Amino acid sequence: MRIEHVELVAIEVPLVGAFRTSFGTDTVRSTFLLRVVTDTGEGWAEFAGDPEPLYCAEFNASAELVLRDHLIPRVAALGDGVTAAKVGPALEAVKGHRLAKAVLETALLDAELRSYAMSFATYLGSVKERVPSGVSVGIMDSLPELLTAVEGYLADGYLRIKLKIEPGWDVEPVRAVRAAFGDDLLLQVDANTAYSLTDAEHLRALDDFGLLLIEQPLDEDDLRGHAELSKLIRTPICLDESITSARDAAAALALGACRVINIKPARVGGYLEARRIHDLSVANGVPVWCGGMLETGVGRAANLALAALPGFVLPGDTSASARYYAEDLTEPFVLEDGHIAVPDGPGTGVTVRPDALAKVTTGRRGLYAR
């Protein structure tokens, strides 16, 4: 392929309800889509970051700058030889900026696969036509509000509940959900780096509730702390923010810092690196699952294809469109019997709806023109 044009489409999509984590509260998905036009067609991808660097160091404005001035020019310099597989090597000299690298690689992979009439699922090696779906439940103002929310998600058919936690909102919410919905409920918690190793005794109280895992309790750069914590609590530790590459995953497993890995393609630089982490985990007998970043259907479609790989044995945060959006930017993903179908059309298998996109677009900017 040859890159002809790259366009950034800034969007603000209202959420159906506030989503609170230990690092902030979201009421709108404010990000951008990247549209890449090549000589063989076009591809779309969704930036997984936010307007502010609170979840990770990257944010919308930083991604736009690095894409325009550093990433796109390096890939465009490949001329007629552009492929998604060449994006990583072409961008290796640029330190960090994995979310920005991921959105460019994904848009090019979408365009490339559409030109072959091949789906993401086929390209990645997916083995399932539908994947089990879990739901992430944000921090609430009260336990009754939490129980009402969980009850609603279970009624919808979700197979696994993930509770966001932080100091002051951890043991009691878990206790309340277990008491209300029983020991058979697949239940896990996500701390988003909100604790320190000195909280080990407190976190040990979660061992009584038979959780699937506790996700990212300590700082993202604290592999040693996670390894020590794993010796002090029985609940399996899952790493999320700490895993930015297959090399990180290998180090974490060698140190005993985790027993489960959450793979977010954007966080690791794209779907090709995500597949490497999957393969590494399978080789080491470590279960993985697919995390989410409040994606619209543009990003969710490719995540579903990834979650259909054989090593994804736990339900992911690949929820239905209605979990977050009253109107999605693609045809909505629907929950059926606790599962969501994996798109099988060319590329990501979804098409951006111009009418829906127009309602939420706040700006368009060209980042490259040949």
XYZ file of C-alpha atoms in Angstrom:
370
model
C 0.000 0.000 0.000
C 0.888 3.663 -0.212
C -0.513 6.263 2.185
C -2.388 8.990 0.338
C -4.137 10.892 3.133
C -4.566 10.779 6.911
C -7.416 12.564 8.685
C -8.103 13.007 12.396
C -11.771 13.199 13.398
C -12.262 14.561 16.929
C -15.356 13.184 18.679
C -17.280 13.613 21.914
C -19.756 10.792 22.512
C -21.989 11.012 25.613
C -21.970 7.999 27.938
C -25.301 6.614 29.119
C -24.109 7.170 32.699
C -21.122 8.466 34.628
C -18.241 5.982 34.861
C -16.022 6.512 37.910
C -12.645 4.918 38.585
C -9.893 5.603 41.107
C -8.398 8.236 38.760
C -11.500 10.137 37.661
C -15.085 10.209 36.379
C -16.120 10.120 32.721
C -19.463 11.310 31.374
C -18.394 11.582 27.733
C -15.970 9.707 25.489
C -13.729 12.498 24.198
C -11.152 11.153 21.767
C -10.522 10.922 18.024
C -10.805 8.528 15.115
C -8.006 8.167 12.598
C -8.969 7.698 8.951
C -6.174 6.522 6.680
C -6.670 6.552 2.913
C -4.328 4.375 0.867
C -4.079 3.596 -2.829
C -6.093 0.405 -2.141
C -8.832 1.810 0.109
C -9.287 3.269 3.564
C -9.096 2.147 7.185
C -10.389 3.488 10.490
C -9.158 3.221 14.065
C -10.027 4.763 17.431
C -7.513 6.417 19.756
C -7.814 4.795 23.183
C -6.629 7.759 25.258
C -8.309 10.719 26.917
C -7.983 14.518 26.922
C -5.835 14.383 30.069
C -2.861 12.129 31.019
C -4.536 10.511 34.030
C -4.835 6.857 33.019
C -1.480 6.922 31.224
C 1.119 9.435 30.047
C -0.456 9.848 26.612
C -3.412 12.091 25.847
C -5.296 13.331 22.800
C -3.187 16.395 22.007
C 0.112 14.581 22.493
C -1.024 11.792 20.190
C -2.055 14.218 17.469
C 1.318 15.958 17.583
C 3.416 12.789 17.530
C 1.297 11.265 14.764
C 1.580 14.360 12.573
C 5.242 15.177 13.144
C 6.895 11.812 13.769
C 4.866 8.639 13.250
C 2.983 9.195 9.995
C 6.019 10.662 8.159
C 8.119 7.615 9.073
C 5.528 5.172 7.783
C 4.711 7.255 4.702
C 8.435 7.198 3.866
C 8.041 3.471 3.129
C 6.376 4.561 -0.127
C 4.570 1.763 -1.942
C 5.775 -0.810 0.583
C 3.518 0.072 3.524
C 2.035 -2.877 5.421
C 0.773 -3.085 8.988
C 3.610 -5.482 9.839
C 6.166 -2.822 8.853
C 4.688 -0.129 11.097
C 6.365 -1.373 14.298
C 9.893 -1.519 12.847
C 9.419 1.847 11.117
C 8.430 3.498 14.413
C 10.891 1.714 16.692
C 13.170 4.762 16.958
C 10.349 6.811 18.502
C 10.291 6.149 22.237
C 6.951 5.373 23.898
C 3.701 6.779 22.467
C 2.242 3.282 22.192
C -1.383 4.436 22.041
C -0.545 6.710 19.113
C 1.418 3.956 17.385
C -1.494 1.587 17.920
C -4.098 3.836 16.313
C -1.924 4.245 13.206
C -1.082 0.545 12.933
C -4.737 -0.424 13.428
C -6.049 1.969 10.771
C -3.472 0.654 8.296
C -4.261 -2.947 9.208
C -7.959 -2.243 8.654
C -7.214 -0.787 5.217
C -4.865 -3.627 4.300
C -7.238 -6.402 5.345
C -10.164 -4.772 3.545
C -8.095 -4.804 0.353
C -7.648 -8.579 0.820
C -11.308 -9.088 1.865
C -9.907 -10.633 5.063
C -11.271 -10.101 8.571
C -9.319 -9.158 11.694
C -10.497 -12.444 13.193
C -8.970 -14.510 10.395
C -5.736 -12.498 10.367
C -5.215 -12.728 14.133
C -6.056 -16.428 14.303
C -9.377 -16.259 16.150
C -11.055 -19.571 16.903
C -14.478 -18.452 18.170
C -17.478 -16.959 16.438
C -18.611 -15.229 19.636
C -16.934 -14.379 22.923
C -18.180 -14.331 26.540
C -18.804 -10.835 27.811
C -18.146 -9.235 31.170
C -18.990 -5.749 32.374
C -17.012 -3.171 34.318
C -18.940 -1.419 37.107
C -17.649 1.959 38.215
C -17.350 3.297 41.760
C -20.761 4.312 43.100
C -22.027 6.728 45.748
C -23.683 3.989 47.814
C -23.979 0.216 48.180
C -27.694 0.168 47.236
C -26.829 1.998 44.006
C -24.095 -0.546 43.301
C -26.358 -3.540 43.930
C -29.032 -2.104 41.669
C -26.486 -1.638 38.889
C -25.070 -5.163 39.243
C -28.559 -6.647 39.307
C -29.338 -4.872 36.050
C -26.193 -6.112 34.326
C -26.846 -9.684 35.429
C -30.398 -9.385 34.127
C -28.938 -8.251 30.806
C -26.971 -11.512 30.716
C -23.386 -10.469 31.486
C -21.331 -13.456 32.603
C -18.786 -11.658 34.780
C -18.826 -8.564 36.971
C -15.776 -6.351 37.514
C -15.933 -3.812 40.326
C -13.740 -0.733 40.248
C -12.206 -0.201 43.694
C -10.139 2.362 45.597
C -9.229 2.899 49.258
C -12.511 3.337 51.114
C -14.502 1.506 48.418
C -13.221 -2.056 48.266
C -13.997 -4.744 50.849
C -17.535 -3.650 51.682
C -18.740 -3.358 48.059
C -17.306 -6.817 47.325
C -18.930 -8.219 50.456
C -22.279 -6.688 49.501
C -22.191 -8.048 45.942
C -21.215 -11.537 47.123
C -23.974 -11.566 49.742
C -26.581 -10.381 47.248
C -25.690 -12.539 44.251
C -23.950 -15.616 45.644
C -20.669 -17.433 45.380
C -21.225 -18.639 41.817
C -21.009 -15.135 40.360
C -17.768 -14.592 38.417
C -16.462 -11.534 40.246
C -13.220 -9.562 40.035
C -11.953 -6.129 41.075
C -9.833 -3.456 39.424
C -7.787 -0.960 41.446
C -6.156 1.012 38.603
C -2.933 1.430 40.675
C -4.757 2.894 43.699
C -2.862 0.981 46.436
C 0.663 0.484 47.760
C 2.416 -2.551 49.193
C 1.699 -1.234 52.698
C -1.983 -1.990 51.979
C -1.276 -5.733 51.722
C -2.967 -6.593 55.016
C -6.087 -4.706 54.006
C -6.160 -6.254 50.515
C -5.837 -9.701 52.097
C -9.422 -9.280 53.314
C -10.519 -9.715 49.693
C -9.265 -13.331 49.810
C -12.466 -14.325 51.626
C -14.667 -13.651 48.597
C -13.323 -16.061 45.961
C -12.470 -13.397 43.401
C -11.210 -14.328 39.950
C -8.461 -11.733 40.339
C -7.453 -8.308 41.578
C -6.351 -6.129 38.698
C -3.395 -3.731 38.905
C -3.419 -2.966 42.648
C -0.021 -1.167 42.681
C 1.772 1.381 40.503
C 2.369 0.373 36.909
C 6.172 0.409 37.307
C 6.167 -1.655 40.506
C 6.709 -5.225 39.302
C 8.695 -6.044 42.442
C 5.864 -4.788 44.633
C 3.361 -6.947 42.771
C 5.641 -9.958 43.159
C 5.824 -9.341 46.913
C 2.082 -8.750 47.170
C 1.398 -12.035 45.376
C 3.140 -13.814 48.264
C 0.915 -12.086 50.823
C -2.552 -12.577 49.325
C -4.293 -15.605 47.786
C -6.332 -13.668 45.225
C -4.569 -13.912 41.832
C -2.959 -10.666 40.725
C -3.693 -9.530 37.169
C -1.510 -6.883 35.542
C -2.923 -4.265 33.188
C -1.107 -0.919 33.114
C 2.222 -2.658 33.856
C 2.119 -4.620 30.595
C 3.119 -2.458 27.638
C 4.931 -5.105 25.568
C 5.681 -8.808 25.305
C 8.993 -8.043 27.015
C 7.109 -6.558 30.005
C 4.883 -9.619 30.123
C 7.883 -11.960 30.108
C 9.526 -10.013 32.935
C 6.339 -9.965 35.014
C 5.869 -13.706 34.667
C 9.518 -14.432 35.447
C 9.294 -12.331 38.622
C 6.023 -13.911 39.727
C 4.343 -10.497 39.629
C 1.087 -11.818 38.177
C -0.919 -14.940 37.416
C -3.268 -13.345 34.870
C -2.730 -10.685 32.174
C -5.205 -8.149 30.817
C -4.277 -7.393 27.202
C -5.319 -3.987 25.896
C -4.115 -3.679 22.288
C -3.783 0.111 22.382
C -1.702 0.054 25.552
C 0.852 -2.328 24.002
C 1.187 -0.561 20.658
C -1.336 -2.462 18.556
C -2.827 -5.820 17.717
C 0.373 -7.417 16.464
C 2.103 -6.911 19.826
C -1.112 -7.939 21.592
C -0.984 -11.252 19.728
C 2.643 -11.741 20.783
C 1.656 -11.269 24.426
C -1.169 -13.754 23.950
C 1.222 -16.326 22.478
C 3.745 -15.785 25.283
C 1.055 -16.195 27.923
C -0.306 -19.370 26.345
C 3.208 -20.828 26.237
C 3.524 -20.135 29.968
C 0.060 -21.428 30.884
C -1.145 -17.984 31.945
C -4.766 -16.977 31.223
C -5.436 -13.678 29.458
C -8.503 -11.556 28.832
C -9.258 -8.476 26.745
C -9.651 -5.167 28.540
C -11.555 -2.144 27.328
C -11.118 1.629 27.137
C -14.770 2.702 26.704
C -14.403 2.133 22.964
C -17.129 2.889 20.482
C -17.913 0.203 17.936
C -14.900 1.318 15.877
C -12.482 0.093 18.543
C -14.687 -2.610 20.018
C -14.899 -4.589 16.764
C -11.177 -5.323 16.613
C -11.080 -6.102 20.352
C -13.708 -8.794 19.825
C -11.557 -10.422 17.161
C -8.594 -10.444 19.532
C -10.711 -11.843 22.385
C -11.595 -14.804 20.160
C -8.011 -16.133 20.237
C -7.658 -19.432 22.126
C -5.758 -18.073 25.137
C -8.529 -15.640 26.093
C -10.214 -17.962 28.574
C -11.781 -15.328 30.876
C -14.665 -13.035 29.905
C -13.349 -9.633 28.862
C -14.610 -6.073 29.067
C -16.012 -6.448 25.552
C -19.457 -5.249 26.578
C -22.418 -4.468 24.347
C -22.667 -1.008 22.790
C -25.634 -0.164 25.024
C -23.442 -0.513 28.141
C -21.866 2.852 27.309
C -23.685 4.507 24.407
C -27.270 5.298 23.495
C -26.113 5.445 19.872
C -22.902 3.846 18.635
C -20.823 5.007 15.679
C -21.249 1.609 14.006
C -24.087 -0.874 13.993
C -24.460 -1.717 17.691
C -22.943 -4.787 19.280
C -25.632 -6.753 21.084
C -25.366 -9.168 24.005
C -26.960 -12.565 23.351
C -26.835 -15.322 25.979
C -23.919 -13.553 27.628
C -21.870 -13.451 24.412
C -21.134 -10.987 21.610
C -20.592 -12.059 18.018
C -17.150 -11.540 16.475
C -17.344 -9.499 13.246
C -16.393 -11.566 10.201
C -16.474 -8.936 7.456
C -13.367 -7.446 5.814
C -11.054 -5.515 8.129
C -12.663 -4.791 11.465
C -15.964 -5.887 9.941
C -17.772 -2.669 10.816
C -18.535 0.554 8.965
C -18.626 4.011 10.504
C -22.153 5.445 10.199
C -21.833 8.960 8.698
C -25.012 10.216 10.375
C -23.951 9.032 13.836
C -20.424 10.364 13.345
C -21.677 13.794 12.277
C -23.614 14.171 15.543
C -20.534 13.760 17.725
C -17.773 15.265 15.556
C -16.130 18.343 17.065
C -13.435 18.859 14.447
C -11.543 17.400 11.501
C -7.883 17.918 10.745
C -5.681 16.593 7.989
C -2.440 15.144 9.355
C -0.899 14.068 6.065
C -1.498 14.442 2.339
C 0.734 12.942 -0.314
